[in-house]
CSV table of C-alpha atoms (C1' of nucleotides) in Angstrom, one decimal:
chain,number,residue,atom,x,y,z
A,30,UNK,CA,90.8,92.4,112.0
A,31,UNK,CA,90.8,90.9,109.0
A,32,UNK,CA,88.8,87.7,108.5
A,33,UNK,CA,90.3,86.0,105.8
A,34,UNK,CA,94.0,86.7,106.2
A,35,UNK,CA,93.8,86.5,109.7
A,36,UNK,CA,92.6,82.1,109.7
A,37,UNK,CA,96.0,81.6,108.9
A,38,UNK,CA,96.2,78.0,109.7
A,39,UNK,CA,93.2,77.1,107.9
A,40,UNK,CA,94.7,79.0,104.6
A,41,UNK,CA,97.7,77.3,105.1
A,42,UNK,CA,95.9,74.0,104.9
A,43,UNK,CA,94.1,74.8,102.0
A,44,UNK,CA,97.2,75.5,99.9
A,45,UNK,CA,98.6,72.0,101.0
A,46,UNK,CA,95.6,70.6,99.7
A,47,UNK,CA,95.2,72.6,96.6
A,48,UNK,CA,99.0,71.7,95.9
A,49,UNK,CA,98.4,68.2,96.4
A,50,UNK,CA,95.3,68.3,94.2
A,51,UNK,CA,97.1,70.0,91.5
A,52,UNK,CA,100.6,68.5,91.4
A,53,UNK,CA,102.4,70.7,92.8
A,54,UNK,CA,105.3,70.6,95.5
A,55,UNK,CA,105.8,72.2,98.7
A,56,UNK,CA,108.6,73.7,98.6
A,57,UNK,CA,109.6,76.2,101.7
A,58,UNK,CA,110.4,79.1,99.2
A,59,UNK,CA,106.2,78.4,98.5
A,60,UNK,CA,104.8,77.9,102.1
A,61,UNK,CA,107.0,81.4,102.9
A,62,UNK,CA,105.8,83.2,100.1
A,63,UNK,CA,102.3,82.5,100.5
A,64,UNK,CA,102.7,83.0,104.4
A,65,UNK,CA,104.1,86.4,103.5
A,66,UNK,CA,101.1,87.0,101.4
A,67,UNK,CA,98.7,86.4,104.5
A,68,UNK,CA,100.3,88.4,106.7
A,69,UNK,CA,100.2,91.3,104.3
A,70,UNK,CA,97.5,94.4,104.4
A,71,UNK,CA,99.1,96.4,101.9
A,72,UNK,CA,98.9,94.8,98.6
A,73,UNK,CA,102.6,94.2,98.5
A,74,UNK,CA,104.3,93.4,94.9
A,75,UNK,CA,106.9,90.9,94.6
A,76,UNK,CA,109.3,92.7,95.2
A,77,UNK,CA,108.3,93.6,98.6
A,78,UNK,CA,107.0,89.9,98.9
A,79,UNK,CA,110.9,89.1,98.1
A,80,UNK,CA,112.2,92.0,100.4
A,81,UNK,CA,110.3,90.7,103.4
A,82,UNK,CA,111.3,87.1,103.1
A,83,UNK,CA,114.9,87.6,102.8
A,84,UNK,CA,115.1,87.4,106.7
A,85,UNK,CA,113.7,83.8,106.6
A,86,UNK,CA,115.1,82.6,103.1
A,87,UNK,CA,118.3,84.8,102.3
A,88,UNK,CA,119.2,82.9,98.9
A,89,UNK,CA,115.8,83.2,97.7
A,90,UNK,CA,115.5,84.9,94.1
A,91,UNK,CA,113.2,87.0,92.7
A,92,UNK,CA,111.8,84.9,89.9
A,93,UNK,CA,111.0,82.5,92.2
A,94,UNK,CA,108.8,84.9,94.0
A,95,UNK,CA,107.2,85.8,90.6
A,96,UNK,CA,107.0,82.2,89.6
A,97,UNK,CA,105.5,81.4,93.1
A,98,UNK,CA,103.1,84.3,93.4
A,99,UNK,CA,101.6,83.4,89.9
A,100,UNK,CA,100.9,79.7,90.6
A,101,UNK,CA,98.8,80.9,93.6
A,102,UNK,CA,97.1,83.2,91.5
A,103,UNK,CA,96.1,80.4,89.3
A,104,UNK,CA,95.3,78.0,92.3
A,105,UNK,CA,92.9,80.4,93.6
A,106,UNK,CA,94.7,81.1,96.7
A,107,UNK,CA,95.3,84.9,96.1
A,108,UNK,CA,94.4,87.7,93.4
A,109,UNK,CA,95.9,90.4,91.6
A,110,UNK,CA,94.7,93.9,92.8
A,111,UNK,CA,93.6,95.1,89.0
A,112,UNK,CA,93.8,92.9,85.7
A,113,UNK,CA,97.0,92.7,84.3
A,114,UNK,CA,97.7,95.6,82.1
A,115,UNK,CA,100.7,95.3,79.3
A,116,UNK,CA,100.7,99.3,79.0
A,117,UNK,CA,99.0,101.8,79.9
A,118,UNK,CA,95.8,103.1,77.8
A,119,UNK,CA,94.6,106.4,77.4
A,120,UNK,CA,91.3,107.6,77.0
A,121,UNK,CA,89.6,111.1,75.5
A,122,UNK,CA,86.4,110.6,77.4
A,123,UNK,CA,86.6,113.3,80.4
A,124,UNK,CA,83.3,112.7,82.5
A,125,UNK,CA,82.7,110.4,85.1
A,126,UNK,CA,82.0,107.1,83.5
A,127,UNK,CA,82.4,103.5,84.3
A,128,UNK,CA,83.6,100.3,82.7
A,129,UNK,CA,83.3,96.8,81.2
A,130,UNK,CA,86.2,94.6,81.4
A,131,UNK,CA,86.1,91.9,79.1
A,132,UNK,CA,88.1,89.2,81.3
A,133,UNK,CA,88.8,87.0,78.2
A,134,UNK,CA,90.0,89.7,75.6
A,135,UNK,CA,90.6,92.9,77.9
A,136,UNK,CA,88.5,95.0,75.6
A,137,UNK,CA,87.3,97.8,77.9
A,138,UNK,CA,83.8,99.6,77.1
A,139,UNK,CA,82.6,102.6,78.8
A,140,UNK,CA,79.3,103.3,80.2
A,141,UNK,CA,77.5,105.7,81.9
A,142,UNK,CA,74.8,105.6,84.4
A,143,UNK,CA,73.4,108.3,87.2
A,144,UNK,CA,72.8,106.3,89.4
A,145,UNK,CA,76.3,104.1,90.3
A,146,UNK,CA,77.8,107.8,90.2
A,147,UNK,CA,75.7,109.2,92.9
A,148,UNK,CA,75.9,105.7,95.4
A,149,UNK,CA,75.4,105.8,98.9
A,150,UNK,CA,78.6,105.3,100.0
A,151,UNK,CA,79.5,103.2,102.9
A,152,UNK,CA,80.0,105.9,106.4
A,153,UNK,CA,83.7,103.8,106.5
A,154,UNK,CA,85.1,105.3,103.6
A,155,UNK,CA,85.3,109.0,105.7
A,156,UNK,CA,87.5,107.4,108.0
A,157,UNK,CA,90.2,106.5,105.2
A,158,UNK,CA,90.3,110.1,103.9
A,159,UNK,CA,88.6,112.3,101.0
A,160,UNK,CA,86.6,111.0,97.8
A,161,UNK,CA,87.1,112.5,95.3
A,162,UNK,CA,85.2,110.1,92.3
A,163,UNK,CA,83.9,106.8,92.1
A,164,UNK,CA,84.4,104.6,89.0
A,165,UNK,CA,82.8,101.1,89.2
A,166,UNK,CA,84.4,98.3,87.1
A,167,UNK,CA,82.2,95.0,85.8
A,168,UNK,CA,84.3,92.2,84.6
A,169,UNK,CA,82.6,89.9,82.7
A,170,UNK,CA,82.8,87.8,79.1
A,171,UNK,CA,82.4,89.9,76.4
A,172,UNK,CA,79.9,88.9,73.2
A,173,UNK,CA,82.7,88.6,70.6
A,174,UNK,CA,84.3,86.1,73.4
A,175,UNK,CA,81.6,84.5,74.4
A,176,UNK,CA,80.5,83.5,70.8
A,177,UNK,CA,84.8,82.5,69.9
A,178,UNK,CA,86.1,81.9,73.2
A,179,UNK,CA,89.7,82.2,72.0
A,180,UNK,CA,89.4,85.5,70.1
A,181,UNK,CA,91.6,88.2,71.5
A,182,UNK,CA,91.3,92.2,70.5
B,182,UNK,CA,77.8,108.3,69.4
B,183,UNK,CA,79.9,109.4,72.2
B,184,UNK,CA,79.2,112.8,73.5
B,185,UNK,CA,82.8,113.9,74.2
B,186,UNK,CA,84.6,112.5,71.7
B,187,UNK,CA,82.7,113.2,68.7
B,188,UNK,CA,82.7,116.8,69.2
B,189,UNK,CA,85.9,117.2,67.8
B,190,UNK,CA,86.5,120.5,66.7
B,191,UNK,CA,85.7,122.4,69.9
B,192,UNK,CA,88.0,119.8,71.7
B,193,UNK,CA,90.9,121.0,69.2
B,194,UNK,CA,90.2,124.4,69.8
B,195,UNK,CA,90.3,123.9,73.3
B,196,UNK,CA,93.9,122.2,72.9
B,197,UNK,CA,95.1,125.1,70.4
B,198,UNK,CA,93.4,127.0,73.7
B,199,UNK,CA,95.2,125.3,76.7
B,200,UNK,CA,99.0,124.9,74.6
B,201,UNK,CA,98.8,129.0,74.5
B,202,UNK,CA,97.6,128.9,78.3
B,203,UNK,CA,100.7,126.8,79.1
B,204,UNK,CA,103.5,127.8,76.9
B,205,UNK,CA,103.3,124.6,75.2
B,206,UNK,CA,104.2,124.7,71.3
B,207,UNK,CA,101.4,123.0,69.0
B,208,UNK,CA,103.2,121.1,66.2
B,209,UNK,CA,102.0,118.9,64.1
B,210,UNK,CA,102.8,115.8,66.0
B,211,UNK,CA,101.2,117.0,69.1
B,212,UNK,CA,97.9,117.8,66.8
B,213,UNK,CA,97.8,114.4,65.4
B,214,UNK,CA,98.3,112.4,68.3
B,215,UNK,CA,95.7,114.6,70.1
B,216,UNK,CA,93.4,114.1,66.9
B,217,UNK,CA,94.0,110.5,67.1
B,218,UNK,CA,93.3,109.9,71.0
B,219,UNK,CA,89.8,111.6,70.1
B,220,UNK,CA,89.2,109.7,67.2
B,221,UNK,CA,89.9,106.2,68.9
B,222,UNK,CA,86.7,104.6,71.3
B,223,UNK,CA,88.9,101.6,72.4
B,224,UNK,CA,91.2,102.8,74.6
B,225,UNK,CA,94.5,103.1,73.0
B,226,UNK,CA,97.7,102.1,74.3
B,227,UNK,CA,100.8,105.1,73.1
B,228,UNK,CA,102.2,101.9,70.4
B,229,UNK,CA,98.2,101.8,69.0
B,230,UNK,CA,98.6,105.6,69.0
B,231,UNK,CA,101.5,105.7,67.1
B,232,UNK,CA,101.4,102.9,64.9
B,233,UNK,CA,98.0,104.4,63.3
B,234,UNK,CA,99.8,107.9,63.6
B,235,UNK,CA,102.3,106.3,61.0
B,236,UNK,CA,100.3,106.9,57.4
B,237,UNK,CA,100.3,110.5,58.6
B,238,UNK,CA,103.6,111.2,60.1
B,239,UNK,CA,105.5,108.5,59.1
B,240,UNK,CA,108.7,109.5,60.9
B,241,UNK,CA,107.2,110.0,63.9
B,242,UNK,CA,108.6,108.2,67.3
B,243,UNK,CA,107.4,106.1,70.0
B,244,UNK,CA,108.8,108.4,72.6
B,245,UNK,CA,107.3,111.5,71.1
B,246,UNK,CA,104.0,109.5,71.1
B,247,UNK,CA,104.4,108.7,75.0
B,248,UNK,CA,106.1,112.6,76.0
B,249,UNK,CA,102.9,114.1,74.2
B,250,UNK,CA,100.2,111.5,75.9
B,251,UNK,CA,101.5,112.7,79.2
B,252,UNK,CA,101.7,116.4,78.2
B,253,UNK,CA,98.0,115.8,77.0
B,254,UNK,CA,97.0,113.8,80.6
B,255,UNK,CA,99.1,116.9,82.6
B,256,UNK,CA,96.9,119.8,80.3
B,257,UNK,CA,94.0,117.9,81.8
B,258,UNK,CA,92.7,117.3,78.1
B,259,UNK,CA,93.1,113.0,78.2
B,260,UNK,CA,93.3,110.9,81.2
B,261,UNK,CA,95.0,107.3,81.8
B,262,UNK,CA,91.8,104.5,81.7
B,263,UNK,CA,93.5,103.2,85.6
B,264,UNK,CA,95.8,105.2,87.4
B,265,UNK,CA,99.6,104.6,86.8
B,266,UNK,CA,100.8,101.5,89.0
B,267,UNK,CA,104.7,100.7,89.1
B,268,UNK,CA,104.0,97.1,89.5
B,269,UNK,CA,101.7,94.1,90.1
B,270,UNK,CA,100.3,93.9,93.3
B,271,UNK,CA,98.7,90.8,94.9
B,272,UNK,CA,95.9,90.3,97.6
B,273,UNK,CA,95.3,87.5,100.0
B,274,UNK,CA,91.8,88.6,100.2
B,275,UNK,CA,89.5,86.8,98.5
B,276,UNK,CA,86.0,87.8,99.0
B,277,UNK,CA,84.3,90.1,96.7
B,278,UNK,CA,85.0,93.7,97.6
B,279,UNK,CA,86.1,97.0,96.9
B,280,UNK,CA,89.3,99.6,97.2
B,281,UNK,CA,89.1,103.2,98.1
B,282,UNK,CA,92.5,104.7,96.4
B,283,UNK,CA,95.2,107.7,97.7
B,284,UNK,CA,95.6,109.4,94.5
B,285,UNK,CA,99.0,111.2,96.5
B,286,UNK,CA,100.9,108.3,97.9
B,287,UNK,CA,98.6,105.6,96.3
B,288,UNK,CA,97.9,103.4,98.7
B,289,UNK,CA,94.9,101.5,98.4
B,290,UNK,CA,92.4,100.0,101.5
B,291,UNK,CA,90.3,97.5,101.3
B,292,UNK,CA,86.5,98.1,102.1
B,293,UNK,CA,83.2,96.0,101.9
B,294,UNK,CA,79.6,96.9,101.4
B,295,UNK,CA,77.1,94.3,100.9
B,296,UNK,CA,74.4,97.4,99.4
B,297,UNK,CA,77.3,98.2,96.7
B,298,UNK,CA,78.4,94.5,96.0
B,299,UNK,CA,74.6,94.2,95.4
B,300,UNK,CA,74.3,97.3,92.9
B,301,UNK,CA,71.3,97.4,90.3
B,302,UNK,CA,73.5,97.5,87.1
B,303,UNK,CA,72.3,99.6,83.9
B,304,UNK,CA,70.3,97.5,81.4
B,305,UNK,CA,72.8,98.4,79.0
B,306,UNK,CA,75.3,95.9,80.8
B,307,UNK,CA,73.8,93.2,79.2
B,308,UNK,CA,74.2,94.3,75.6
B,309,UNK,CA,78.3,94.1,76.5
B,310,UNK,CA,78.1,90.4,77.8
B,311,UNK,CA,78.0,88.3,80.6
B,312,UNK,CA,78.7,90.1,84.1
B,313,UNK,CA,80.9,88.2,86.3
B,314,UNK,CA,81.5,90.6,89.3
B,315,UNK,CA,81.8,93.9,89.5
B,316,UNK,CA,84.4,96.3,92.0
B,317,UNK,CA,84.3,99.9,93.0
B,318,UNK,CA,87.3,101.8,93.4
B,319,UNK,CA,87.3,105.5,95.0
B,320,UNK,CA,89.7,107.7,94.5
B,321,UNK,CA,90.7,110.7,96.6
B,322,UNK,CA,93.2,111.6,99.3
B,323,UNK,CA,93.8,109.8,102.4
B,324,UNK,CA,94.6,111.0,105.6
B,325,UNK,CA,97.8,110.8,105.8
B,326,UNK,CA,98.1,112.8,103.0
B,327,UNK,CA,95.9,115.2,103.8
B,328,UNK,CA,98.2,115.6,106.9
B,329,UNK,CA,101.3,115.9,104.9
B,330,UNK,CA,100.9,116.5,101.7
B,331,UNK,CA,104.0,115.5,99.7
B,332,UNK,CA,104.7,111.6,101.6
B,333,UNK,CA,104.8,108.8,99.6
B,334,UNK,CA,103.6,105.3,101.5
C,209,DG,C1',116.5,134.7,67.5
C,210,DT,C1',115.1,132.1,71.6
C,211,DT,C1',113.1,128.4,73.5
C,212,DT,C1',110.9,124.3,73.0
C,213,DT,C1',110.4,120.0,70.7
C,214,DT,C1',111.7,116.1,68.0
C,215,DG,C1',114.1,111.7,66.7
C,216,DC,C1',117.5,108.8,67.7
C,217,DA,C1',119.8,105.8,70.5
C,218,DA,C1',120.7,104.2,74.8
C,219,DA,C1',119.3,103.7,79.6
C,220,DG,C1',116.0,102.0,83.1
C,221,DA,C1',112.7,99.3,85.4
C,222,DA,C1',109.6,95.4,85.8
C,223,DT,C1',108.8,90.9,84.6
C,224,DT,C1',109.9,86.5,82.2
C,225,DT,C1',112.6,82.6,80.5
C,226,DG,C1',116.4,78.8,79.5
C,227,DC,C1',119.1,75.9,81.8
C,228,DA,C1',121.9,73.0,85.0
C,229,DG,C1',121.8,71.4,89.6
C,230,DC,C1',119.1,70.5,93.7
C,231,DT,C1',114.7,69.2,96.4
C,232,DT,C1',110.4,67.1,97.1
C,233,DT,C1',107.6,63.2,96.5
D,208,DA,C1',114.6,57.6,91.2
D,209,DA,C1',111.6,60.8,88.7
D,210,DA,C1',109.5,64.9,88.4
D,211,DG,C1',109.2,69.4,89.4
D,212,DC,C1',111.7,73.6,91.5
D,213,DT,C1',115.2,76.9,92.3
D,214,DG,C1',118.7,80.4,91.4
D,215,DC,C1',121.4,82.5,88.2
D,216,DA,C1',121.9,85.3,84.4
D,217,DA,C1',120.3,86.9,80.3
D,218,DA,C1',116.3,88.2,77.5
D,219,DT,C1',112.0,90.9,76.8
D,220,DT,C1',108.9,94.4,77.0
D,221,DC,C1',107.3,98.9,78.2
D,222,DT,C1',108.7,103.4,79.2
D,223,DT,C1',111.9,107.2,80.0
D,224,DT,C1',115.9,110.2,79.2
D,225,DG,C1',120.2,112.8,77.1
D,226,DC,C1',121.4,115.2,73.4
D,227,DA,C1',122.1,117.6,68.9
D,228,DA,C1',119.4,119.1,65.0
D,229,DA,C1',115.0,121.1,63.7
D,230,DA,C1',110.8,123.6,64.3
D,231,DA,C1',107.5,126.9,66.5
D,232,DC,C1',106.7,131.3,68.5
DNA sequence: GTTTTTGCAAAGAATTTGCAGCTTT
DNA sequence: AAAGCTGCAAATTCTTTGCAAAAAC
């Protein structure tokens, strides 16, 4: 079992408190939502998030589940599974390689390294089905955006 | 200087190579947009593509752009920098940790491992910035898809 | 010559936004 | 009562598709 989604009552706490702290109202669209969140394994999108809630709140809209899921992203209470991407990106470089994720500008940079492509990978992962390649992403701050935190690429 | 991208010419002949192989007409769109995904190090998105394709083909369109990218990606000659994702997807889990990926029905499980949160990153990191955390996601098949090879989750 | 490909324009799909009325505090 | 939220509908953005003319083999 899952530890973190599974203390439900103490997450639930903490987003009254974090709402409090930051202003912002409890609304039962935004206890549901983030309920629904919880109780999720599957890295649901919003609209599934909407989907699953109609039982409870029939009238509710899918912006609001948008709007909703986005002000607990920036609360801290939940994350996106990967960075949001505006389109998709190509890329001409064929072997296994890894990246850096600038979190500020985006700017991807590749890099290679023996090593993180031959890990020791957890016994678990045999259970879940075949590997067929590893890629390991860093997020960090690039240089450009450390030096001009505003700069975008 | 990158390995793979800089060695241009054989990667045109291999494309002049693998159109015959398929069936697949080379015109002088396809060549360009190929010739510009190897000449770009940053990841291009299909508009970057075909905004820089402009001062050589200045009638070419968007969708071309996107129909040859994919063409390129299905020959096996480019690939996508993360795999293709319909829509955002959210996670109540907070904790640092990592995703093993169905590449079939693309459903993605959540795994930790304290020896690959812990990874001794390449030197070269710190020339790129500041690291802030870093995530592993492998790809392959997953057992329900092993099982049945065509379902969708 | 046949078949594929292109460019255009329009369709689709996911996500965001403006606004008037309603809820929470 | 005041401020922030919601639902609706329309707008945006990215990507895909149908089709007739054009190009490649």
């Amino acid at each position: 079992m899952k530890k973190t989604t599974s203390c439900y009552k103490e997450r639930m706490a903490t987003f009254r408190q974090a709402a409090k702290e930051a202003g912002v109202k409890l609304t039962p669209q935004r206890l549901e939502i983030y309920r629904q969140v919880l109780a999720s394994d599957n890295h649901p999108s919003a609209d599934e998030i909407h989907t699953r809630i109609q039982r409870k709140l029939p009238m509710i809209s899918l912006d609001t589940v948008y709007r909703t899921l986005w002000l607990l992203a920036d609360l801290g209470l939940i994350n996106t599974v990967n960075p949001r991407e505006e389109s998709i990106r190509f890329d001409a470089k064929l072997e296994e390689h890894h990246h850096f994720r600038c979190e500020t500008c985006g700017k991807i940079i590749d890099f290679e390294s023996a090593e993180l492509t031959q890990l020791p990978l957890p016994p678990v992962l045999a259970d879940f089905g075949q590997t067929l390649s590893v890629q390991i992403e860093v997020r960090g701050i690039c240089i450009a955006c450390q030096k001009t935190p505003s700069s975008k690429v």
